[in-house]
């Protein structure tokens, strides 16, 4: 999901970013570095600064896989950290990787020296230089120009900070409860004793106001402070133990004497349940030194990355690959406390039994790539994530669309939860929950949430079920906060139809009425305008409306008809037939990808023809690799008899990922773009999201060994091999699975479970491999 932030001036850095090409490492002045590790560690290859400039909106700070805490610096950018800025306002405990609007940033904490004279973190922010900044998975360090060194690490539910001060009797730590990246509605700070501070922070907002949520924190220092106080608004009060505010600046300050011992460590635990939960989390995961926590965090990341061993490729490709793999494991996030309690979307406390409860659901984004990657590499966690989504339905009455913490935001459109859950079902992750999942999905697909509930669900479903399309109604008042399907009727129709197809597959498997959903999966035809040969929005009366030019965006969410025309993974043969057959489709695809230019200069085409800025996805007739509607588009050639062109396009798009702060193609969206990079580099991609179908293209590596969970993959491993693959020898000549010839351009999850290896032979020219109609991924239904 990409939302346009406040205007920002980039200066020369933006111009430099535009010319970064394949194989080059972009540097903009001083470049922050990955922290050194033991020789041979895969964590050495991860650069957490990738995506921190030019609106990738990633964060460089410390976390563990799927951790509740993401302890990271905030520089003033609306989503947290921007590499182009040089002041840190605080190290806050909550971040989401690659979101497009301000979210999180709770409890920014900053070390200072001297008297407390400012209470606005924009004014007391500390200057820093990238020369004095390092990061690696689970660790971050920066030298502030105030003479203080700050280090960060994390466990699942705690963040640990270590500050090294100059010798002074006025070394301070500021805990800011009243300012964050979202709108803070209320806050309370309590200094419990001479080592402990507790807060409760209630916030709202993500691209607009939403229902409020509360996060509770408790911070424990490794040594007593000499004095302390609070602030409220502009008023600083020494000796005060409690301060509350309703939206005003509010916080606590703690003072230490660092004349003899210059180091101060603090551990902050979070809970979305209550203060007791934060205390329990601190007791369970706190009490360890910074170094011990940091080593444990590094081991947790090494264990994750070690499940994917890639051989071959350039040094930069390996760094961008493992950095993308790292970001793919940053979310969703643990939402339950160590005792299993969590706050449900009914705002009541519940108990997670036999599973871990997760939260933060950027489903419009993640259902296309990251959900499938996690089902492959983290099936146990993926199972619990799917169960968590089902708990949202059970406790709040409806399935989520874009959930943050304990609330629905209704950001983005369509019906992304259906392919998310049907993917979990098709990957075998919902055993014992199949019927519960089907009932929840059926209710979601056949109805609309009540007016007094927060979710919008399939907002245009009444009209869609009656007429076969979601109408585009311009300037219609929003009934609930968030995005509206009526504002994007054409793309909402395509998203509904895609979801209907996936639900139909599940219904057939379970012996339910599949035909109703299979029939509705053909509703993409209802918005096809024969006069233009493209999809087009229709108004409430059924008339085509908006510009006839398919390069215009009206009626489509973050894209155009050119970009959405390929979002029919359930029936590409039918779509190809609508536009005149394979020859016509291939001509249109070639135009869409600027294929002739691509062959001449792939990297330049990607940088100058496809991508024109991090949010430039409106009013265009070309492929947009940096936004979700086009993520599957390169694989359309698998269905038009020209699979070698999929490799050409995918490998050109991979050049957009570089080992630099600007090395992301737009917002990462909780790992969506990173997962695209990982899967496309391996050569196995989910071309029909919500099913178990994986399309094939030439890998970027000569060999990738996947270690898989034996409870879901009996062999415990799967290897993809492409000896000799390169920029020149990138075309598949033949393929085999465990030595048996493989002419199909796709595999199923069962193929991966039952086999040990997929092998490609490659050459310098396209071949006839995969060109038969029988080789293409089949239509559903």
PDB file of C-alpha atoms in Angstrom, residues 522-697:
ATOM      1  CA  UNK A 522     -16.060 -14.364 -14.105  1.00  0.00           C
ATOM      2  CA  UNK A 523     -17.378 -10.945 -13.084  1.00  0.00           C
ATOM      3  CA  UNK A 524     -14.185  -9.354 -14.377  1.00  0.00           C
ATOM      4  CA  UNK A 525     -15.921  -9.602 -17.753  1.00  0.00           C
ATOM      5  CA  UNK A 526     -18.653  -7.224 -16.569  1.00  0.00           C
ATOM      6  CA  UNK A 527     -16.284  -4.257 -16.574  1.00  0.00           C
ATOM      7  CA  UNK A 528     -14.604  -5.052 -19.893  1.00  0.00           C
ATOM      8  CA  UNK A 529     -15.417  -2.312 -22.399  1.00  0.00           C
ATOM      9  CA  UNK A 530     -15.279  -3.749 -25.948  1.00  0.00           C
ATOM     10  CA  UNK A 531     -15.061  -0.253 -27.401  1.00  0.00           C
ATOM     11  CA  UNK A 532     -11.683   0.325 -25.719  1.00  0.00           C
ATOM     12  CA  UNK A 533     -10.534  -3.269 -25.256  1.00  0.00           C
ATOM     13  CA  UNK A 534      -9.770  -2.553 -21.592  1.00  0.00           C
ATOM     14  CA  UNK A 535     -11.414  -2.726 -18.195  1.00  0.00           C
ATOM     15  CA  UNK A 536     -13.357   0.377 -17.303  1.00  0.00           C
ATOM     16  CA  UNK A 537     -15.386   1.637 -14.356  1.00  0.00           C
ATOM     17  CA  UNK A 538     -19.194   1.530 -14.484  1.00  0.00           C
ATOM     18  CA  UNK A 539     -21.559   3.783 -12.598  1.00  0.00           C
ATOM     19  CA  UNK A 540     -24.558   2.732 -10.525  1.00  0.00           C
ATOM     20  CA  UNK A 541     -26.764   2.563 -13.616  1.00  0.00           C
ATOM     21  CA  UNK A 542     -24.324   0.240 -15.367  1.00  0.00           C
ATOM     22  CA  UNK A 543     -22.971   2.777 -17.875  1.00  0.00           C
ATOM     23  CA  UNK A 544     -19.249   2.929 -18.461  1.00  0.00           C
ATOM     24  CA  UNK A 545     -17.915   6.076 -16.851  1.00  0.00           C
ATOM     25  CA  UNK A 546     -14.731   8.061 -16.501  1.00  0.00           C
ATOM     26  CA  UNK A 547     -12.042   8.521 -19.155  1.00  0.00           C
ATOM     27  CA  UNK A 548     -11.996   6.042 -22.010  1.00  0.00           C
ATOM     28  CA  UNK A 549      -8.201   6.289 -22.039  1.00  0.00           C
ATOM     29  CA  UNK A 550      -6.921   3.160 -20.221  1.00  0.00           C
ATOM     30  CA  UNK A 551      -3.862   5.097 -19.045  1.00  0.00           C
ATOM     31  CA  UNK A 552      -6.080   7.197 -16.753  1.00  0.00           C
ATOM     32  CA  UNK A 553      -6.605   6.123 -13.151  1.00  0.00           C
ATOM     33  CA  UNK A 554     -10.214   7.070 -12.459  1.00  0.00           C
ATOM     34  CA  UNK A 555     -12.051   4.126 -10.895  1.00  0.00           C
ATOM     35  CA  UNK A 556      -8.841   2.190 -10.153  1.00  0.00           C
ATOM     36  CA  UNK A 557      -6.994   2.136  -6.836  1.00  0.00           C
ATOM     37  CA  UNK A 558      -3.346   3.154  -7.192  1.00  0.00           C
ATOM     38  CA  UNK A 559      -3.140   2.170 -10.830  1.00  0.00           C
ATOM     39  CA  UNK A 560      -4.708   2.283 -14.274  1.00  0.00           C
ATOM     40  CA  UNK A 561      -6.570  -0.110 -16.520  1.00  0.00           C
ATOM     41  CA  UNK A 562      -3.285  -0.848 -18.268  1.00  0.00           C
ATOM     42  CA  UNK A 563      -1.876  -2.047 -14.965  1.00  0.00           C
ATOM     43  CA  UNK A 564      -4.970  -3.824 -13.679  1.00  0.00           C
ATOM     44  CA  UNK A 565      -5.774  -5.670 -16.912  1.00  0.00           C
ATOM     45  CA  UNK A 566      -3.517  -8.545 -15.865  1.00  0.00           C
ATOM     46  CA  UNK A 567      -5.089  -8.950 -12.403  1.00  0.00           C
ATOM     47  CA  UNK A 568      -7.165 -11.925 -13.485  1.00  0.00           C
ATOM     48  CA  UNK A 569      -4.964 -14.790 -12.265  1.00  0.00           C
ATOM     49  CA  UNK A 570      -8.014 -17.022 -11.945  1.00  0.00           C
ATOM     50  CA  UNK A 571      -8.693 -16.959 -15.696  1.00  0.00           C
ATOM     51  CA  UNK A 572      -5.895 -15.559 -17.818  1.00  0.00           C
ATOM     52  CA  UNK A 573      -7.034 -17.613 -20.841  1.00  0.00           C
ATOM     53  CA  UNK A 574     -10.388 -15.864 -20.596  1.00  0.00           C
ATOM     54  CA  UNK A 575      -8.785 -12.481 -20.288  1.00  0.00           C
ATOM     55  CA  UNK A 576      -6.516 -13.205 -23.238  1.00  0.00           C
ATOM     56  CA  UNK A 577      -9.591 -14.153 -25.253  1.00  0.00           C
ATOM     57  CA  UNK A 578     -11.275 -10.866 -24.424  1.00  0.00           C
ATOM     58  CA  UNK A 579      -8.432  -8.834 -25.856  1.00  0.00           C
ATOM     59  CA  UNK A 580      -8.167 -10.860 -29.056  1.00  0.00           C
ATOM     60  CA  UNK A 581      -6.067 -13.948 -28.359  1.00  0.00           C
ATOM     61  CA  UNK A 582      -2.431 -14.677 -27.582  1.00  0.00           C
ATOM     62  CA  UNK A 583      -0.909 -12.640 -30.393  1.00  0.00           C
ATOM     63  CA  UNK A 584      -2.841  -9.553 -29.377  1.00  0.00           C
ATOM     64  CA  UNK A 585      -2.080 -10.204 -25.709  1.00  0.00           C
ATOM     65  CA  UNK A 586       1.643 -10.556 -26.380  1.00  0.00           C
ATOM     66  CA  UNK A 587       1.687  -7.340 -28.390  1.00  0.00           C
ATOM     67  CA  UNK A 588      -0.037  -5.571 -25.530  1.00  0.00           C
ATOM     68  CA  UNK A 589       2.316  -7.103 -22.959  1.00  0.00           C
ATOM     69  CA  UNK A 590       5.345  -6.087 -25.019  1.00  0.00           C
ATOM     70  CA  UNK A 591       4.072  -2.508 -25.123  1.00  0.00           C
ATOM     71  CA  UNK A 592       3.268  -2.580 -21.416  1.00  0.00           C
ATOM     72  CA  UNK A 593       6.798  -3.691 -20.487  1.00  0.00           C
ATOM     73  CA  UNK A 594       8.514  -1.602 -23.209  1.00  0.00           C
ATOM     74  CA  UNK A 595       9.998  -4.926 -24.191  1.00  0.00           C
ATOM     75  CA  UNK A 596      12.194  -3.752 -27.075  1.00  0.00           C
ATOM     76  CA  UNK A 597      13.811  -1.128 -24.855  1.00  0.00           C
ATOM     77  CA  UNK A 598      14.120  -3.687 -22.086  1.00  0.00           C
ATOM     78  CA  UNK A 599      16.138  -6.034 -24.279  1.00  0.00           C
ATOM     79  CA  UNK A 600      18.482  -3.223 -25.237  1.00  0.00           C
ATOM     80  CA  UNK A 601      19.033  -1.944 -21.691  1.00  0.00           C
ATOM     81  CA  UNK A 602      17.093  -3.671 -18.892  1.00  0.00           C
ATOM     82  CA  UNK A 603      18.313  -1.517 -16.009  1.00  0.00           C
ATOM     83  CA  UNK A 604      17.776   1.767 -17.839  1.00  0.00           C
ATOM     84  CA  UNK A 605      14.279   0.688 -18.889  1.00  0.00           C
ATOM     85  CA  UNK A 606      13.430  -0.216 -15.307  1.00  0.00           C
ATOM     86  CA  UNK A 607      14.733   3.114 -13.999  1.00  0.00           C
ATOM     87  CA  UNK A 608      13.587   5.509 -16.697  1.00  0.00           C
ATOM     88  CA  UNK A 609      10.558   3.951 -18.400  1.00  0.00           C
ATOM     89  CA  UNK A 610       8.866   1.910 -15.677  1.00  0.00           C
ATOM     90  CA  UNK A 611       9.675   3.896 -12.538  1.00  0.00           C
ATOM     91  CA  UNK A 612       9.299   7.654 -12.354  1.00  0.00           C
ATOM     92  CA  UNK A 613       9.154   8.155  -8.589  1.00  0.00           C
ATOM     93  CA  UNK A 614       8.142   6.303  -5.436  1.00  0.00           C
ATOM     94  CA  UNK A 615       4.474   7.280  -5.748  1.00  0.00           C
ATOM     95  CA  UNK A 616       4.195   7.655  -9.538  1.00  0.00           C
ATOM     96  CA  UNK A 617       1.585   5.006 -10.193  1.00  0.00           C
ATOM     97  CA  UNK A 618      -1.211   7.123 -11.641  1.00  0.00           C
ATOM     98  CA  UNK A 619      -2.014   7.847 -15.289  1.00  0.00           C
ATOM     99  CA  UNK A 620       0.514   5.524 -16.905  1.00  0.00           C
ATOM    100  CA  UNK A 621       0.422   2.811 -19.527  1.00  0.00           C
ATOM    101  CA  UNK A 622       3.581   1.029 -18.404  1.00  0.00           C
ATOM    102  CA  UNK A 623       4.463  -1.658 -15.885  1.00  0.00           C
ATOM    103  CA  UNK A 624       4.856  -0.389 -12.339  1.00  0.00           C
ATOM    104  CA  UNK A 625       7.075  -2.836 -10.437  1.00  0.00           C
ATOM    105  CA  UNK A 626       6.918  -0.772  -7.245  1.00  0.00           C
ATOM    106  CA  UNK A 627       3.223  -1.219  -6.478  1.00  0.00           C
ATOM    107  CA  UNK A 628       1.034  -4.202  -5.742  1.00  0.00           C
ATOM    108  CA  UNK A 629      -1.403  -4.342  -8.712  1.00  0.00           C
ATOM    109  CA  UNK A 630       1.474  -5.274 -11.057  1.00  0.00           C
ATOM    110  CA  UNK A 631       3.367  -7.775  -8.898  1.00  0.00           C
ATOM    111  CA  UNK A 632       2.062 -10.794 -10.825  1.00  0.00           C
ATOM    112  CA  UNK A 633       2.047  -9.109 -14.254  1.00  0.00           C
ATOM    113  CA  UNK A 634       5.475 -10.325 -15.487  1.00  0.00           C
ATOM    114  CA  UNK A 635       4.285 -13.891 -15.104  1.00  0.00           C
ATOM    115  CA  UNK A 636       1.415 -13.338 -17.535  1.00  0.00           C
ATOM    116  CA  UNK A 637       3.745 -14.449 -20.341  1.00  0.00           C
ATOM    117  CA  UNK A 638       3.564 -17.968 -18.851  1.00  0.00           C
ATOM    118  CA  UNK A 639      -0.025 -18.027 -20.077  1.00  0.00           C
ATOM    119  CA  UNK A 640       0.618 -16.537 -23.520  1.00  0.00           C
ATOM    120  CA  UNK A 641       3.198 -19.046 -24.736  1.00  0.00           C
ATOM    121  CA  UNK A 642       6.268 -16.830 -24.271  1.00  0.00           C
ATOM    122  CA  UNK A 643       7.663 -17.765 -20.850  1.00  0.00           C
ATOM    123  CA  UNK A 644      11.180 -16.509 -21.642  1.00  0.00           C
ATOM    124  CA  UNK A 645       9.823 -12.964 -21.549  1.00  0.00           C
ATOM    125  CA  UNK A 646       8.807 -13.485 -17.923  1.00  0.00           C
ATOM    126  CA  UNK A 647      12.481 -13.979 -17.124  1.00  0.00           C
ATOM    127  CA  UNK A 648      13.462 -10.899 -19.119  1.00  0.00           C
ATOM    128  CA  UNK A 649      11.003  -8.705 -17.240  1.00  0.00           C
ATOM    129  CA  UNK A 650      11.661 -10.206 -13.806  1.00  0.00           C
ATOM    130  CA  UNK A 651      15.426  -9.883 -14.125  1.00  0.00           C
ATOM    131  CA  UNK A 652      15.074  -6.272 -15.246  1.00  0.00           C
ATOM    132  CA  UNK A 653      12.834  -5.521 -12.262  1.00  0.00           C
ATOM    133  CA  UNK A 654      15.370  -7.123  -9.927  1.00  0.00           C
ATOM    134  CA  UNK A 655      17.853  -4.404 -10.900  1.00  0.00           C
ATOM    135  CA  UNK A 656      15.713  -1.946  -8.941  1.00  0.00           C
ATOM    136  CA  UNK A 657      16.760  -3.615  -5.691  1.00  0.00           C
ATOM    137  CA  UNK A 658      20.181  -2.307  -4.653  1.00  0.00           C
ATOM    138  CA  UNK A 659      22.375  -2.317  -1.565  1.00  0.00           C
ATOM    139  CA  UNK A 660      21.733   1.340  -0.760  1.00  0.00           C
ATOM    140  CA  UNK A 661      19.281   3.486   1.211  1.00  0.00           C
ATOM    141  CA  UNK A 662      17.411   4.092  -2.068  1.00  0.00           C
ATOM    142  CA  UNK A 663      17.447   0.387  -2.939  1.00  0.00           C
ATOM    143  CA  UNK A 664      13.716  -0.261  -2.563  1.00  0.00           C
ATOM    144  CA  UNK A 665      11.086   0.103  -5.266  1.00  0.00           C
ATOM    145  CA  UNK A 666       8.680   2.284  -3.296  1.00  0.00           C
ATOM    146  CA  UNK A 667       7.094   1.320   0.034  1.00  0.00           C
ATOM    147  CA  UNK A 668       8.008  -2.138   1.300  1.00  0.00           C
ATOM    148  CA  UNK A 669       4.493  -2.638   2.724  1.00  0.00           C
ATOM    149  CA  UNK A 670       5.331  -5.017   5.587  1.00  0.00           C
ATOM    150  CA  UNK A 671       7.640  -7.139   3.460  1.00  0.00           C
ATOM    151  CA  UNK A 672       5.557  -7.335   0.286  1.00  0.00           C
ATOM    152  CA  UNK A 673       8.158  -5.943  -2.106  1.00  0.00           C
ATOM    153  CA  UNK A 674      10.960  -7.736  -0.287  1.00  0.00           C
ATOM    154  CA  UNK A 675       9.145 -11.056  -0.619  1.00  0.00           C
ATOM    155  CA  UNK A 676       8.659 -10.367  -4.342  1.00  0.00           C
ATOM    156  CA  UNK A 677      12.408  -9.940  -4.667  1.00  0.00           C
ATOM    157  CA  UNK A 678      13.165 -13.144  -2.733  1.00  0.00           C
ATOM    158  CA  UNK A 679      10.700 -15.338  -4.612  1.00  0.00           C
ATOM    159  CA  UNK A 680      11.565 -13.938  -8.029  1.00  0.00           C
ATOM    160  CA  UNK A 681      15.268 -14.443  -7.339  1.00  0.00           C
ATOM    161  CA  UNK A 682      14.658 -18.072  -6.416  1.00  0.00           C
ATOM    162  CA  UNK A 683      12.555 -18.544  -9.574  1.00  0.00           C
ATOM    163  CA  UNK A 684       9.373 -19.765  -7.867  1.00  0.00           C
ATOM    164  CA  UNK A 685       6.524 -17.237  -7.592  1.00  0.00           C
ATOM    165  CA  UNK A 686       2.842 -17.423  -6.452  1.00  0.00           C
ATOM    166  CA  UNK A 687       1.096 -16.598  -9.719  1.00  0.00           C
ATOM    167  CA  UNK A 688      -2.395 -17.355  -8.401  1.00  0.00           C
ATOM    168  CA  UNK A 689      -2.474 -15.881  -4.890  1.00  0.00           C
ATOM    169  CA  UNK A 690      -4.829 -17.845  -2.704  1.00  0.00           C
ATOM    170  CA  UNK A 691      -3.984 -21.170  -4.348  1.00  0.00           C
ATOM    171  CA  UNK A 692      -0.978 -23.511  -4.216  1.00  0.00           C
ATOM    172  CA  UNK A 693       0.313 -22.632  -7.711  1.00  0.00           C
ATOM    173  CA  UNK A 694       3.893 -21.423  -8.145  1.00  0.00           C
ATOM    174  CA  UNK A 695       4.995 -20.019 -11.517  1.00  0.00           C
ATOM    175  CA  UNK A 696       8.560 -20.587 -12.696  1.00  0.00           C
ATOM    176  CA  UNK A 697      11.224 -18.308 -14.130  1.00  0.00           C
TER     177      UNK A 697
END
